[in-house]
CSV table of C-alpha atoms in Angstrom, one decimal:
chain,number,residue,atom,x,y,z
A,278,UNK,CA,0.9,-30.5,-4.2
A,279,UNK,CA,-0.3,-29.6,-0.7
A,280,UNK,CA,-0.1,-26.0,0.3
A,281,UNK,CA,1.6,-25.0,3.6
A,282,UNK,CA,-0.2,-23.3,6.4
A,283,UNK,CA,0.5,-19.7,5.5
A,284,UNK,CA,-1.1,-18.4,8.7
A,285,UNK,CA,-0.7,-20.2,12.0
A,286,UNK,CA,-2.2,-18.9,15.2
A,287,UNK,CA,-1.1,-20.2,18.6
A,288,UNK,CA,-2.8,-20.2,22.0
A,289,UNK,CA,0.4,-20.3,24.2
A,290,UNK,CA,-1.0,-22.2,27.2
A,291,UNK,CA,0.8,-24.0,30.0
A,292,UNK,CA,3.2,-21.4,31.4
A,293,UNK,CA,1.8,-21.6,34.9
A,294,UNK,CA,1.7,-25.4,35.0
A,295,UNK,CA,5.2,-25.6,33.7
A,296,UNK,CA,6.4,-23.4,36.6
A,297,UNK,CA,4.3,-25.2,39.2
A,298,UNK,CA,5.7,-28.6,38.2
A,299,UNK,CA,9.2,-27.2,39.0
A,300,UNK,CA,8.2,-25.5,42.2
A,301,UNK,CA,8.7,-22.1,40.7
A,302,UNK,CA,6.4,-19.0,40.8
A,303,UNK,CA,4.0,-18.7,37.8
A,304,UNK,CA,5.8,-15.7,36.4
A,305,UNK,CA,8.9,-17.9,35.9
A,306,UNK,CA,6.8,-20.0,33.5
A,307,UNK,CA,5.8,-16.8,31.6
A,308,UNK,CA,9.4,-15.7,31.3
A,309,UNK,CA,10.4,-19.1,30.0
A,310,UNK,CA,7.5,-19.1,27.6
A,311,UNK,CA,8.6,-15.7,26.2
A,312,UNK,CA,11.8,-17.4,25.0
A,313,UNK,CA,9.9,-19.8,22.9
A,314,UNK,CA,8.4,-17.0,20.8
A,315,UNK,CA,11.8,-16.2,19.1
A,316,UNK,CA,12.4,-19.9,18.3
A,317,UNK,CA,9.0,-20.3,16.6
A,318,UNK,CA,9.2,-17.0,14.7
A,319,UNK,CA,12.6,-18.0,13.4
A,320,UNK,CA,11.2,-21.4,12.2
A,321,UNK,CA,8.4,-19.8,10.2
A,322,UNK,CA,10.2,-18.9,6.9
A,323,UNK,CA,11.6,-22.4,6.4
A,324,UNK,CA,8.1,-23.9,7.1
A,325,UNK,CA,6.4,-21.6,4.7
A,326,UNK,CA,4.6,-19.7,7.4
A,327,UNK,CA,4.1,-16.1,6.4
A,328,UNK,CA,1.8,-15.0,9.2
A,329,UNK,CA,2.1,-16.0,12.9
A,330,UNK,CA,-0.5,-14.8,15.4
A,331,UNK,CA,0.1,-15.5,19.1
A,332,UNK,CA,-2.3,-15.1,22.0
A,333,UNK,CA,-0.3,-13.2,24.7
A,334,UNK,CA,-3.0,-11.8,27.0
A,335,UNK,CA,-6.8,-12.2,26.9
A,336,UNK,CA,-9.5,-9.9,28.1
A,337,UNK,CA,-10.3,-12.6,30.7
A,338,UNK,CA,-6.7,-12.6,32.0
A,339,UNK,CA,-7.4,-9.5,34.1
A,340,UNK,CA,-9.1,-11.8,36.5
A,341,UNK,CA,-5.7,-13.3,37.5
A,342,UNK,CA,-4.0,-12.1,40.7
A,343,UNK,CA,-2.7,-8.5,40.6
A,344,UNK,CA,0.8,-9.7,41.1
A,345,UNK,CA,0.6,-12.0,38.0
A,346,UNK,CA,-1.0,-9.4,35.8
A,347,UNK,CA,1.5,-6.8,36.9
A,348,UNK,CA,4.4,-9.2,36.2
A,349,UNK,CA,3.0,-10.0,32.7
A,350,UNK,CA,2.7,-6.3,31.8
A,351,UNK,CA,6.4,-5.8,32.9
A,352,UNK,CA,7.3,-8.9,30.8
A,353,UNK,CA,5.6,-7.5,27.7
A,354,UNK,CA,7.5,-4.2,28.1
A,355,UNK,CA,10.8,-6.0,28.5
A,356,UNK,CA,10.1,-8.3,25.5
A,357,UNK,CA,9.5,-5.3,23.2
A,358,UNK,CA,12.6,-3.5,24.4
A,359,UNK,CA,14.8,-6.7,24.2
A,360,UNK,CA,13.5,-8.1,20.9
A,361,UNK,CA,12.8,-5.0,18.9
A,362,UNK,CA,16.2,-4.7,17.1
A,363,UNK,CA,16.4,-8.4,16.3
A,364,UNK,CA,12.8,-8.5,15.0
A,365,UNK,CA,13.7,-5.6,12.7
A,366,UNK,CA,16.9,-7.2,11.5
A,367,UNK,CA,15.3,-10.6,10.9
A,368,UNK,CA,12.6,-9.1,8.6
A,369,UNK,CA,9.7,-9.5,11.0
A,370,UNK,CA,6.8,-7.1,10.9
A,371,UNK,CA,5.0,-6.8,14.2
A,372,UNK,CA,1.3,-5.9,14.7
A,373,UNK,CA,-0.7,-5.8,17.9
A,374,UNK,CA,-4.5,-6.6,18.0
A,375,UNK,CA,-6.8,-6.2,20.9
A,376,UNK,CA,-8.3,-3.3,23.0
A,377,UNK,CA,-5.4,-1.0,24.0
A,378,UNK,CA,-7.5,1.3,26.2
A,379,UNK,CA,-6.9,-0.7,29.4
A,380,UNK,CA,-3.2,-0.9,28.9
A,381,UNK,CA,-0.9,1.6,30.5
A,382,UNK,CA,0.5,4.4,28.4
A,383,UNK,CA,4.1,3.3,28.5
A,384,UNK,CA,3.2,-0.1,27.1
A,385,UNK,CA,1.0,1.4,24.4
A,386,UNK,CA,3.9,3.7,23.4
A,387,UNK,CA,6.3,0.7,23.1
A,388,UNK,CA,3.7,-1.2,21.0
A,389,UNK,CA,3.3,1.8,18.7
A,390,UNK,CA,7.0,2.2,18.3
A,391,UNK,CA,7.6,-1.5,17.5
A,392,UNK,CA,4.9,-1.4,14.9
A,393,UNK,CA,6.4,1.7,13.3
A,394,UNK,CA,9.9,0.3,13.5
A,395,UNK,CA,9.1,-2.9,11.7
A,396,UNK,CA,6.4,-1.6,9.3
A,397,UNK,CA,8.6,-2.1,6.2
A,398,UNK,CA,9.4,-5.7,7.0
A,399,UNK,CA,7.6,-8.6,5.2
A,400,UNK,CA,9.5,-11.8,5.8
A,401,UNK,CA,7.3,-12.9,8.7
A,402,UNK,CA,4.2,-11.1,9.9
A,403,UNK,CA,4.0,-11.5,13.7
A,404,UNK,CA,0.7,-10.5,15.2
A,405,UNK,CA,0.5,-10.3,19.0
A,406,UNK,CA,-3.0,-10.5,20.6
A,407,UNK,CA,-2.7,-8.4,23.7
A,408,UNK,CA,-5.8,-7.6,25.8
A,409,UNK,CA,-7.7,-9.5,23.1
A,410,UNK,CA,-10.9,-11.5,23.1
A,411,UNK,CA,-12.8,-12.7,20.1
A,412,UNK,CA,-16.2,-11.6,21.4
A,413,UNK,CA,-14.8,-8.2,22.4
A,414,UNK,CA,-13.3,-7.8,19.0
A,415,UNK,CA,-16.6,-8.5,17.2
A,416,UNK,CA,-18.4,-6.2,19.5
A,417,UNK,CA,-16.0,-3.3,18.9
A,418,UNK,CA,-16.2,-4.0,15.1
A,419,UNK,CA,-20.0,-4.0,15.3
A,420,UNK,CA,-20.0,-0.7,17.2
A,421,UNK,CA,-17.7,1.0,14.6
A,422,UNK,CA,-19.8,-0.4,11.8
A,423,UNK,CA,-23.0,0.8,13.5
A,424,UNK,CA,-21.5,4.3,13.9
A,425,UNK,CA,-20.8,4.4,10.1
A,426,UNK,CA,-24.4,3.3,9.4
A,427,UNK,CA,-25.7,6.0,11.7
A,428,UNK,CA,-23.5,8.7,10.1
A,429,UNK,CA,-24.5,7.6,6.6
A,430,UNK,CA,-21.1,6.4,5.6
A,431,UNK,CA,-22.5,2.9,5.3
A,432,UNK,CA,-26.0,1.8,4.3
A,433,UNK,CA,-27.6,-0.9,6.4
A,434,UNK,CA,-28.3,-2.9,3.3
A,435,UNK,CA,-24.6,-2.9,2.5
A,436,UNK,CA,-23.7,-4.8,5.7
A,437,UNK,CA,-22.4,-8.3,4.9
A,438,UNK,CA,-20.0,-10.7,6.5
A,439,UNK,CA,-17.3,-9.4,4.2
A,440,UNK,CA,-18.0,-5.8,5.3
A,441,UNK,CA,-18.0,-6.7,9.0
A,442,UNK,CA,-14.6,-8.4,8.6
A,443,UNK,CA,-13.2,-5.1,7.4
A,444,UNK,CA,-13.9,-3.6,10.9
A,445,UNK,CA,-12.1,-6.4,12.8
A,446,UNK,CA,-8.7,-5.9,14.3
A,447,UNK,CA,-7.4,-8.5,11.8
A,448,UNK,CA,-8.7,-6.8,8.7
A,449,UNK,CA,-5.2,-6.6,7.2
A,450,UNK,CA,-4.5,-10.3,7.7
A,451,UNK,CA,-5.6,-13.5,6.0
A,452,UNK,CA,-7.7,-15.9,8.1
A,453,UNK,CA,-5.6,-18.6,10.0
A,454,UNK,CA,-5.2,-22.0,8.3
A,455,UNK,CA,-4.1,-23.7,11.5
A,456,UNK,CA,-4.7,-23.0,15.2
A,457,UNK,CA,-2.4,-24.7,17.7
A,458,UNK,CA,-3.2,-24.9,21.4
A,459,UNK,CA,-0.5,-26.2,23.8
A,460,UNK,CA,-0.9,-27.7,27.3
A,461,UNK,CA,-3.6,-30.4,26.6
A,462,UNK,CA,-6.6,-28.1,26.9
A,463,UNK,CA,-9.1,-28.6,24.0
A,464,UNK,CA,-10.7,-25.2,24.1
A,465,UNK,CA,-10.5,-22.1,21.8
A,466,UNK,CA,-10.8,-19.7,24.7
A,467,UNK,CA,-12.4,-16.8,22.8
A,468,UNK,CA,-9.5,-16.6,20.3
A,469,UNK,CA,-10.0,-15.5,16.7
A,470,UNK,CA,-13.6,-16.7,16.8
A,471,UNK,CA,-14.7,-15.1,13.5
A,472,UNK,CA,-11.4,-15.7,11.6
A,473,UNK,CA,-11.1,-19.4,12.5
A,474,UNK,CA,-14.3,-20.5,10.9
A,475,UNK,CA,-12.4,-22.8,8.5
A,476,UNK,CA,-9.2,-23.3,10.3
A,477,UNK,CA,-7.9,-26.6,11.4
A,478,UNK,CA,-7.1,-27.1,15.1
A,479,UNK,CA,-4.2,-29.0,16.8
A,480,UNK,CA,-4.6,-29.5,20.6
A,481,UNK,CA,-1.3,-30.8,21.9
A,482,UNK,CA,-0.2,-31.9,25.4
A,483,UNK,CA,3.1,-30.0,25.3
A,484,UNK,CA,3.3,-27.1,27.7
A,485,UNK,CA,4.2,-23.9,25.9
A,486,UNK,CA,7.7,-23.4,27.5
A,487,UNK,CA,8.6,-26.9,26.2
A,488,UNK,CA,7.2,-26.3,22.7
A,489,UNK,CA,10.0,-26.5,20.2
A,490,UNK,CA,10.7,-25.6,16.6
A,491,UNK,CA,10.9,-29.3,15.8
A,492,UNK,CA,7.4,-30.0,17.1
A,493,UNK,CA,6.1,-26.9,15.3
A,494,UNK,CA,7.6,-28.3,12.0
A,495,UNK,CA,6.0,-31.7,12.6
A,496,UNK,CA,2.6,-30.1,13.1
A,497,UNK,CA,3.0,-28.2,9.9
A,498,UNK,CA,4.1,-31.3,8.0
A,499,UNK,CA,0.9,-33.1,9.1
A,500,UNK,CA,-1.2,-30.1,8.0
A,501,UNK,CA,0.4,-30.3,4.5
A,502,UNK,CA,-0.6,-33.9,4.0
A,503,UNK,CA,-4.3,-33.5,4.7
A,504,UNK,CA,-7.0,-33.2,2.1
A,505,UNK,CA,-9.1,-30.1,2.4
A,506,UNK,CA,-12.7,-29.8,1.2
A,507,UNK,CA,-13.7,-26.4,2.5
A,508,UNK,CA,-12.3,-23.0,3.1
A,509,UNK,CA,-9.4,-21.2,1.6
A,510,UNK,CA,-5.7,-21.8,2.1
A,511,UNK,CA,-3.4,-18.7,2.2
A,512,UNK,CA,0.1,-19.3,0.9
């Protein structure tokens, strides 16, 4: 019997294009895209998805206009304030990955509080990649590991791929089984580079604000019918 995709990661692309197609400002697309997150999170248990990781803001997104970046940061704060209670009540545990140092203190405080609030939940594990980049993550992990080698806490000969993985932001998570990118772009955009070594990819044309639970379920059904030769599947 085929095993489900226990961990699905999504590159939520296409918000800006969705807005432009409707003559709206780009931030309108981001607001509409934020609404899809709840729908997809709620669809996870029935589909056998235990872990959902979403790419909310990359280390490269700081290059966008100041207005768009500022609007996104305000949107993240509102999302946490608006969704916190429902996430708690629906059994969702929330974690954030990425470099928090560049984020403002109010947002960091809200992130910490949401993680603490939902820490006992286990129905769905929602990981939000915020100011995240795969190369940046591996670099930070290597720096921490090198510091441990320098201090004597870790011997150089003990360094292996498995040891390095323990220094990654995702060290508490299984590797993704399936990575979905919306909007028709066939790029991985520096997302979970280390963790996705054996993941399957689905590049779909649907823009993220139009991505539905039904389409999500169909992608997962297709995943469940494939024969796998390599890599582990996490239930």
